[in-house]
mmCIF file of C-alpha atoms in Angstrom:
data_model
loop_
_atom_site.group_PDB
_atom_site.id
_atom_site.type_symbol
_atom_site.label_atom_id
_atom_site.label_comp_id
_atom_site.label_asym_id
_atom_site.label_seq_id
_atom_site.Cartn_x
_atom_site.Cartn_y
_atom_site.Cartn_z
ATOM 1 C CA UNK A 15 15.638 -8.190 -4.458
ATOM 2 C CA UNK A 16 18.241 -6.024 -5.489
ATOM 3 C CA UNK A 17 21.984 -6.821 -4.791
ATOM 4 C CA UNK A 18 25.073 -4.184 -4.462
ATOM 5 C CA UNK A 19 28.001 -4.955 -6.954
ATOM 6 C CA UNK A 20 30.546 -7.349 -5.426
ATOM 7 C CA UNK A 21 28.708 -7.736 -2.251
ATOM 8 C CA UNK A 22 28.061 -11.521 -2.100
ATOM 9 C CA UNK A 23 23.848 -13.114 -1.629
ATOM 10 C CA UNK A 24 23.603 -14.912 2.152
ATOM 11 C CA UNK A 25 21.522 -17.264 0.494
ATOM 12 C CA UNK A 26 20.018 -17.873 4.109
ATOM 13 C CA UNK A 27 18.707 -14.360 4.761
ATOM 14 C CA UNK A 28 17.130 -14.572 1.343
ATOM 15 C CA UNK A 29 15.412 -17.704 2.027
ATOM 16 C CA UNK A 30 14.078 -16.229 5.353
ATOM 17 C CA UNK A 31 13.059 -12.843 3.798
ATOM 18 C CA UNK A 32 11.105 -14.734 0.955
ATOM 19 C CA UNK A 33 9.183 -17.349 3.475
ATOM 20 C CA UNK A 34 7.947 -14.382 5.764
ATOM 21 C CA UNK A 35 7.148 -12.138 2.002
ATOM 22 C CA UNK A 36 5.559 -15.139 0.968
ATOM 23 C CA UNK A 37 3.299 -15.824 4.120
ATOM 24 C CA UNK A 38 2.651 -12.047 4.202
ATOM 25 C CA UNK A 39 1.307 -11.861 0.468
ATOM 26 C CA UNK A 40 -1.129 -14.926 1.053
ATOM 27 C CA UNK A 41 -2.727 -12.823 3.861
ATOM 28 C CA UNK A 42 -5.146 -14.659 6.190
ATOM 29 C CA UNK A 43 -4.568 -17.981 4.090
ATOM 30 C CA UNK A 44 -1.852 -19.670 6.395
ATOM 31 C CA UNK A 45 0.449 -22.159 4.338
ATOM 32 C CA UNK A 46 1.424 -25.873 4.842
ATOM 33 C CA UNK A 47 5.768 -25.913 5.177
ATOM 34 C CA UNK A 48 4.866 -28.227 1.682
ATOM 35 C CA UNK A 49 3.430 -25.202 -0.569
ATOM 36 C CA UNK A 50 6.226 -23.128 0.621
ATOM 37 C CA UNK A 51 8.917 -25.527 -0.277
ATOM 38 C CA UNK A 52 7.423 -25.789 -3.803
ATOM 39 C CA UNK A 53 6.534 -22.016 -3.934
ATOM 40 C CA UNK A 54 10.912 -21.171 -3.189
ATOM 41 C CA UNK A 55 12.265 -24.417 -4.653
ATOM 42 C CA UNK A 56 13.476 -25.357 -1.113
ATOM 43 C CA UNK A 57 14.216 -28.597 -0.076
ATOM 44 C CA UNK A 58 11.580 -29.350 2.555
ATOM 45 C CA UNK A 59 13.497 -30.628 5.044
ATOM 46 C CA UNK A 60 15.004 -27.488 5.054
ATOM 47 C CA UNK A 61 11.768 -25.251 4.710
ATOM 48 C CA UNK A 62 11.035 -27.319 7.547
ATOM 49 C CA UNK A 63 14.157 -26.272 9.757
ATOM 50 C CA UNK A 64 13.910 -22.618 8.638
ATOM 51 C CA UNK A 65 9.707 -22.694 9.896
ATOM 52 C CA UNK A 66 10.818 -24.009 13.163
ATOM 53 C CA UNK A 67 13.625 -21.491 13.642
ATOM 54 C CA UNK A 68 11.256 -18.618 12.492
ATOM 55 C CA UNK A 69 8.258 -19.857 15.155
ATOM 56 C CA UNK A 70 10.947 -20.344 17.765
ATOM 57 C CA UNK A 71 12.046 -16.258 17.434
ATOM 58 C CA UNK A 72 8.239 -15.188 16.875
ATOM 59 C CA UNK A 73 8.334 -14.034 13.312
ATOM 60 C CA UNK A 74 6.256 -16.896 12.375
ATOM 61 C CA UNK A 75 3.334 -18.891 13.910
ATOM 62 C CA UNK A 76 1.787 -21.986 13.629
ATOM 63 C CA UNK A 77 -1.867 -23.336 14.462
ATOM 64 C CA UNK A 78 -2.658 -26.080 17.108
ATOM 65 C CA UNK A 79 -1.522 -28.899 14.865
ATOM 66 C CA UNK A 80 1.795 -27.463 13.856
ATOM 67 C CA UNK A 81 1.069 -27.680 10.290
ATOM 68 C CA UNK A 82 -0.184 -24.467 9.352
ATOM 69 C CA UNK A 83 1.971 -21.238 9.238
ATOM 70 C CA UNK A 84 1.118 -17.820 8.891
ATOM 71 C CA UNK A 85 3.133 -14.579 10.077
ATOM 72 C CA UNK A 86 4.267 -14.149 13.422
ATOM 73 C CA UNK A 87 3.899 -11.008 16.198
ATOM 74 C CA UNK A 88 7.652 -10.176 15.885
ATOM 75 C CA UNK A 89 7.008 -8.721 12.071
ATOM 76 C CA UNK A 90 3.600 -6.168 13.426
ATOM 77 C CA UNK A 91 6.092 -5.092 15.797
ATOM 78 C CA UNK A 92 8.767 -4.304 13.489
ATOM 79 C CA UNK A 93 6.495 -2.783 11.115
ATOM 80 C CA UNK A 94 4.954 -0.353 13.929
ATOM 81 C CA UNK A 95 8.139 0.613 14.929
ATOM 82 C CA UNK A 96 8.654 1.364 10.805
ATOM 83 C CA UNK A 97 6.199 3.632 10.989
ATOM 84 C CA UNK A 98 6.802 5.252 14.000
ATOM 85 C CA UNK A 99 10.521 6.028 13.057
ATOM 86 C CA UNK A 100 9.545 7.438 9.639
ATOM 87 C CA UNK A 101 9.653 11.390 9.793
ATOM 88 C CA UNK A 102 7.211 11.341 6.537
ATOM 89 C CA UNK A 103 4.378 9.363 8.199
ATOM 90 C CA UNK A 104 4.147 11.531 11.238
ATOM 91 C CA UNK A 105 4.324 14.800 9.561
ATOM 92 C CA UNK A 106 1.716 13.541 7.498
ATOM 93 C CA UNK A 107 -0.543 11.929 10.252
ATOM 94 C CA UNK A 108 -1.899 15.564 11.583
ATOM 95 C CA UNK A 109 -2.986 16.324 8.028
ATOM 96 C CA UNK A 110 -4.930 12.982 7.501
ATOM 97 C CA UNK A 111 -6.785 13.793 10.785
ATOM 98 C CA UNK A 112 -7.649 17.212 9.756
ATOM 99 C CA UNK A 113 -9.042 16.156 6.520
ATOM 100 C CA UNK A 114 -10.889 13.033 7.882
ATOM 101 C CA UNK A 115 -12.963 16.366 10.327
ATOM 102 C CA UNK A 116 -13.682 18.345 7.934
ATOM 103 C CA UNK A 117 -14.854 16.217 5.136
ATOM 104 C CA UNK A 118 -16.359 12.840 7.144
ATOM 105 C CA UNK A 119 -14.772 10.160 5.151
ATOM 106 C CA UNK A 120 -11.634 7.901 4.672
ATOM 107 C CA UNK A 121 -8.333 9.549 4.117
ATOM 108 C CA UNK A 122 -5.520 7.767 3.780
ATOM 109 C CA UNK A 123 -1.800 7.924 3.339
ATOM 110 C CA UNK A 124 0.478 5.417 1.145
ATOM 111 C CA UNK A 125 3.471 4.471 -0.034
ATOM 112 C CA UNK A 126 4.830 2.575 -3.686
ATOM 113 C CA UNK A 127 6.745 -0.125 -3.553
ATOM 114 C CA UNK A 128 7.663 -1.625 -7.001
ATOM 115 C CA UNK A 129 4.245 -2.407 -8.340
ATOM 116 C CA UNK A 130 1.944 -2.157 -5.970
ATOM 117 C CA UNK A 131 1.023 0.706 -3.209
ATOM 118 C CA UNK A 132 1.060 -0.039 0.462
ATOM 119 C CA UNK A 133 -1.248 1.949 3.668
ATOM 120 C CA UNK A 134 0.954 3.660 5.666
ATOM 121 C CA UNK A 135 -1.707 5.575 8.074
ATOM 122 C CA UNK A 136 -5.345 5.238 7.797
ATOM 123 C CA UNK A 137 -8.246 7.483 9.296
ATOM 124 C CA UNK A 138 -11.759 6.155 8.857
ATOM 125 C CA UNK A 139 -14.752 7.395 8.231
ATOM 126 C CA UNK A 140 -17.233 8.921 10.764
ATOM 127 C CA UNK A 141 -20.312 7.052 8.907
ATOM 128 C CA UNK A 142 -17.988 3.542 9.682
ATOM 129 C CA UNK A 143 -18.169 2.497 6.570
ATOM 130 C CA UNK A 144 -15.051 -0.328 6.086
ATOM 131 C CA UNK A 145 -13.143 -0.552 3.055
ATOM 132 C CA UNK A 146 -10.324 -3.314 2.548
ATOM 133 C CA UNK A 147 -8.136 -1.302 3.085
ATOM 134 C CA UNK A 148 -5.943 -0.825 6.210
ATOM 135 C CA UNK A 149 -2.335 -0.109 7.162
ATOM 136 C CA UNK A 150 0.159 -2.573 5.966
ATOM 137 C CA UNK A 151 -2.200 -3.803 3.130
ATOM 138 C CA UNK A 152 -0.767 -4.246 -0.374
ATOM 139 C CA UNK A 153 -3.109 -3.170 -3.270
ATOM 140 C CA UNK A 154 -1.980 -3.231 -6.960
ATOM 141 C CA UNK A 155 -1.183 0.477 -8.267
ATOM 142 C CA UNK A 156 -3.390 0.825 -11.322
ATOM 143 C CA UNK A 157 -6.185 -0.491 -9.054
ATOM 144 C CA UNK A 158 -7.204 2.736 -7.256
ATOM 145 C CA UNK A 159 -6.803 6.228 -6.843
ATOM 146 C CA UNK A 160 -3.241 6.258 -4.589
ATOM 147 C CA UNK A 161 -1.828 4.245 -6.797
ATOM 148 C CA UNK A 162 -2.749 5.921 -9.978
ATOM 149 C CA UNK A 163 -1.742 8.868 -8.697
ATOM 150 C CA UNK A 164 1.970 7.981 -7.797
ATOM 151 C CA UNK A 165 1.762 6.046 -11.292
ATOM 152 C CA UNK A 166 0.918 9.672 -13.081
ATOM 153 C CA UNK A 167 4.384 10.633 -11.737
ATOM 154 C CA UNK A 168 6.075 8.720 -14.015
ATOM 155 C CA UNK A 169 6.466 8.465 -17.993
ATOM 156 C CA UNK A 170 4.630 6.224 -19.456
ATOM 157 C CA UNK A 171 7.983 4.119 -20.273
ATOM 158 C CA UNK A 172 8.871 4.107 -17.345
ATOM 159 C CA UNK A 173 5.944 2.867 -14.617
ATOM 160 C CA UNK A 174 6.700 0.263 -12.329
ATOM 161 C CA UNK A 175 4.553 -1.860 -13.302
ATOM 162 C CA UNK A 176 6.622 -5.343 -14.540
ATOM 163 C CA UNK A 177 5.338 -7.346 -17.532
ATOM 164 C CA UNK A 178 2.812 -9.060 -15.730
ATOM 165 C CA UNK A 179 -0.916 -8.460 -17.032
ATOM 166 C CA UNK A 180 -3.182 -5.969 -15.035
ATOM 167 C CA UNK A 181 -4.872 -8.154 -12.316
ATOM 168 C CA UNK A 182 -8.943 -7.372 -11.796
ATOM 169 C CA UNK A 183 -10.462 -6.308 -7.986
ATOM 170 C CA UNK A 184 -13.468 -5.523 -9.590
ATOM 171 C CA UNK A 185 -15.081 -5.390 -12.467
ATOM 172 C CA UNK A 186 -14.203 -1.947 -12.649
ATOM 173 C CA UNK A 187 -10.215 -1.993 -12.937
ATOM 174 C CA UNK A 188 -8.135 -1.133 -15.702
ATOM 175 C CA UNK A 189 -6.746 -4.422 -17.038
ATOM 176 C CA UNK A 190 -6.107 -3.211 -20.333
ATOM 177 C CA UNK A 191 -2.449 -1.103 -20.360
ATOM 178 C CA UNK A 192 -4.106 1.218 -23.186
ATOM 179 C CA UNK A 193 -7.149 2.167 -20.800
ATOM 180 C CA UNK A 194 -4.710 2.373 -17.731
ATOM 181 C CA UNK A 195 -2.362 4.906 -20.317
ATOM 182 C CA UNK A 196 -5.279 7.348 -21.337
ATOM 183 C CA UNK A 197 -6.505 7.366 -17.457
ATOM 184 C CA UNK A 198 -2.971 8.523 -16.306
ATOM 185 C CA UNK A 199 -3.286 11.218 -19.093
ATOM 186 C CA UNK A 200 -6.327 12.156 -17.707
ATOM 187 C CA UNK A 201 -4.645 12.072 -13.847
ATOM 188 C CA UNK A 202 -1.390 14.441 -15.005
ATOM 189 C CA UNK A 203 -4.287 16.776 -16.735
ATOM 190 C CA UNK A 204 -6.269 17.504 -13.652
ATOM 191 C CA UNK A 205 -3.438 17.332 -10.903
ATOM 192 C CA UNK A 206 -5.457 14.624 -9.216
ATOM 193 C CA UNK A 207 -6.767 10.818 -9.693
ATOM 194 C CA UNK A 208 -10.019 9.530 -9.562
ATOM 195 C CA UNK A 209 -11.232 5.884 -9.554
ATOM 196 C CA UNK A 210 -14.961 4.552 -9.141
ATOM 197 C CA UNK A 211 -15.271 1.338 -7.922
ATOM 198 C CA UNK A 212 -11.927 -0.276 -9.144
ATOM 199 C CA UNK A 213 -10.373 -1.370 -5.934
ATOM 200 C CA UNK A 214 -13.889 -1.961 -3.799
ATOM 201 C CA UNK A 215 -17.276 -2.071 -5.394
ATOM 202 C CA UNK A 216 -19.429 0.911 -4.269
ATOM 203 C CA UNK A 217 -16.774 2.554 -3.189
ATOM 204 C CA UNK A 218 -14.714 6.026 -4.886
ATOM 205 C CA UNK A 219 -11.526 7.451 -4.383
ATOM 206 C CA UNK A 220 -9.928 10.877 -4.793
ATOM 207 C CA UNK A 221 -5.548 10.539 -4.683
ATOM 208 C CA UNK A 222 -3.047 13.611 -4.647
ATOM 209 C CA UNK A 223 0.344 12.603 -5.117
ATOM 210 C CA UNK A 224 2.860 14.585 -2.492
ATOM 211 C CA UNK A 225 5.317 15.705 -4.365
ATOM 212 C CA UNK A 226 8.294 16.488 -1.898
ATOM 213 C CA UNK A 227 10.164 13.792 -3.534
ATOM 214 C CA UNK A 228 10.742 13.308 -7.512
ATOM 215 C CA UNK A 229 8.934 11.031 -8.775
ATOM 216 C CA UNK A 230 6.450 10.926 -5.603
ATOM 217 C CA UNK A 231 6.218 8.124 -3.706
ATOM 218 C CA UNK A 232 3.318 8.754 -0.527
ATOM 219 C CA UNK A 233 -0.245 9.687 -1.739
ATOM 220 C CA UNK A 234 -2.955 10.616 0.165
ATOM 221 C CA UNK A 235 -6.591 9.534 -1.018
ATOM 222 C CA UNK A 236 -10.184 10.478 0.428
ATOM 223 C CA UNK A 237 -12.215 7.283 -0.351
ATOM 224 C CA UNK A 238 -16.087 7.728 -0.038
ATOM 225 C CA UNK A 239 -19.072 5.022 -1.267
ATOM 226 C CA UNK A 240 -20.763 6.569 -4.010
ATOM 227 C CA UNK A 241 -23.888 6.690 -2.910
ATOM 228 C CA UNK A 242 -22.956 9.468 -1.272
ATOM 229 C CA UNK A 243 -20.924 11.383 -3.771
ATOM 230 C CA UNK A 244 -23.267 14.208 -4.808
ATOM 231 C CA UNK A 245 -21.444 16.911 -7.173
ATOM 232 C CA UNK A 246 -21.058 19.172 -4.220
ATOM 233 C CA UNK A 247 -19.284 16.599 -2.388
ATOM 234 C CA UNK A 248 -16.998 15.777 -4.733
ATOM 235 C CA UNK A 249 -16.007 19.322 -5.149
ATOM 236 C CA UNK A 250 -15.405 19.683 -1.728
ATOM 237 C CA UNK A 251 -13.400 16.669 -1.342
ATOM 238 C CA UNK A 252 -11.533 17.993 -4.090
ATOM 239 C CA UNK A 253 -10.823 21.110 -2.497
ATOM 240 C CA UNK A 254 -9.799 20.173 0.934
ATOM 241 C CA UNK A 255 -7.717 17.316 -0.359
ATOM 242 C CA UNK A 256 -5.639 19.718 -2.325
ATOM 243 C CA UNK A 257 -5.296 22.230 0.376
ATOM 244 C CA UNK A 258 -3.889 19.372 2.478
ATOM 245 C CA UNK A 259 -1.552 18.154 0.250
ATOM 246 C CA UNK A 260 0.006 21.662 0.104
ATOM 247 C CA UNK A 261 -0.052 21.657 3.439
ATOM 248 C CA UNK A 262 1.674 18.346 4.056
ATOM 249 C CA UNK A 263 4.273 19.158 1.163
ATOM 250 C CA UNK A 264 5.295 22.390 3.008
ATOM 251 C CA UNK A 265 5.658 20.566 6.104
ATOM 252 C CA UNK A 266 7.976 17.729 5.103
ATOM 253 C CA UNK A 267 9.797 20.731 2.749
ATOM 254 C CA UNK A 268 10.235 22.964 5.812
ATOM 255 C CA UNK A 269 11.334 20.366 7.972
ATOM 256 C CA UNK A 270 14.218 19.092 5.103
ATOM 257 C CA UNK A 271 12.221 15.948 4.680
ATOM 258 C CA UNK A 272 12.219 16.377 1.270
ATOM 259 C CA UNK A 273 14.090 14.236 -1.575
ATOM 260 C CA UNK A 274 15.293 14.815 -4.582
#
């Protein structure tokens, strides 16, 4: 968490901001008030005063024995009204739809945030095929096509990517930094990213960084399972994907959404 020069830590609304981070990363495992004290070195008497607080105001809830906590109904509603108040997202959301007609398959919109890419809008496939990913979900960038696209935008000293090493989803994703390097290559060459089964197995992605903001930040990506994705397909995808990112980047240009 970053901190502003000479503006002093409220060590309390850190606490609270890691518990609900920390809940929210661990997904539909709920957590015992013990594993988060150890996770946050917090006393657990304290973890234990913060939970109750936190369950009393609806950001967090707890299951019928009041041992178990997972995130509350309070945080979906802040994040919906997150995406609802960001101009990007709905100039963007007409765009997703118009893709998802014409080409039948999964388009979605994203967003970096330090290392990993999160699902801003989502419009799924007419065949109803589900992937794992949905809006709000967190997926490591060098695991699939959004993220390697928004990683492309970036020297290679320079991704945001931490020292940590490459974590697998499949069998198919980069985990080696020197494989990851040579595919970003690749990305910058053709304008576009392309991943085969590295963030769901039997599943494809196409991603198209938008670029009204330097380095980009959103990506949109047409995921499709592969036995589907004929050469003609692909090509098409290809096509309408790009013609929609032009379109969305004139949109949010035109409309001085844009960023430096």
């Amino acid at each position: 968490m970053s901190q502003r020069p000479g503006v002093p830590e409220v060590k309390s609304a850190v606490r609270t901001v890691a518990v609900l981070e920390l809940l929210a990363a661990r997904g539909e495992r709920p957590a015992r008030s013990r594993e988060l004290s150890e996770a946050l070195g917090v006393p657990r008497s304290s973890m234990y005063a913060l939970l109750q607080t936190l369950v009393e105001c609806g950001w967090v809830r707890t299951d019928a024995t009041g041992s178990l906590y997972s995130v509350g109904i309070r945080a979906l509603l802040t994040g919906t009204s997150y995406l609802d108040s960001d101009l990007r997202v709905r100039a963007v959301r007409p765009y997703l739809d118009e893709a998802s007609d014409a080409l039948g398959e999964t388009i979605h919109l994203a967003r970096l945030d330090g290392s990993d890419v999160v699902y801003l809008a989502t419009r799924e496939s007419h065949e109803y095929l589900r992937t794992i990913s949905r809006v709000g979900r967190r997926v490591p960038a060098h695991a699939g096509a959004l993220g390697k696209a928004l990683l492309a935008e970036h020297a290679d000293d320079e991704l945001p990517l931490g020292d940590d090493p490459l974590s697998a989803l499949t069998a198919n994703t980069h985990t080696s930094r020197a494989t990851l390097l040579a595919d970003l290559a690749e990305v910058r060459a053709r304008g576009y990213s392309v991943e085969r089964e590295e963030t769901v197995a039997g599943i494809a992605g196409f991603g198209f960084a938008l670029r009204y903001e330097t380095p980009a930040v959103d990506a949109i990506s047409c995921s499709v399972p592969v036995s589907r994705l004929t050469g003609d397909h692909e090509g098409r995808i290809v096509a309408v994907m790009r013609e929609m990112r032009s379109k969305i980047e004139s949109a949010v240009l035109l409309h001085g959404q844009g960023g430096a």
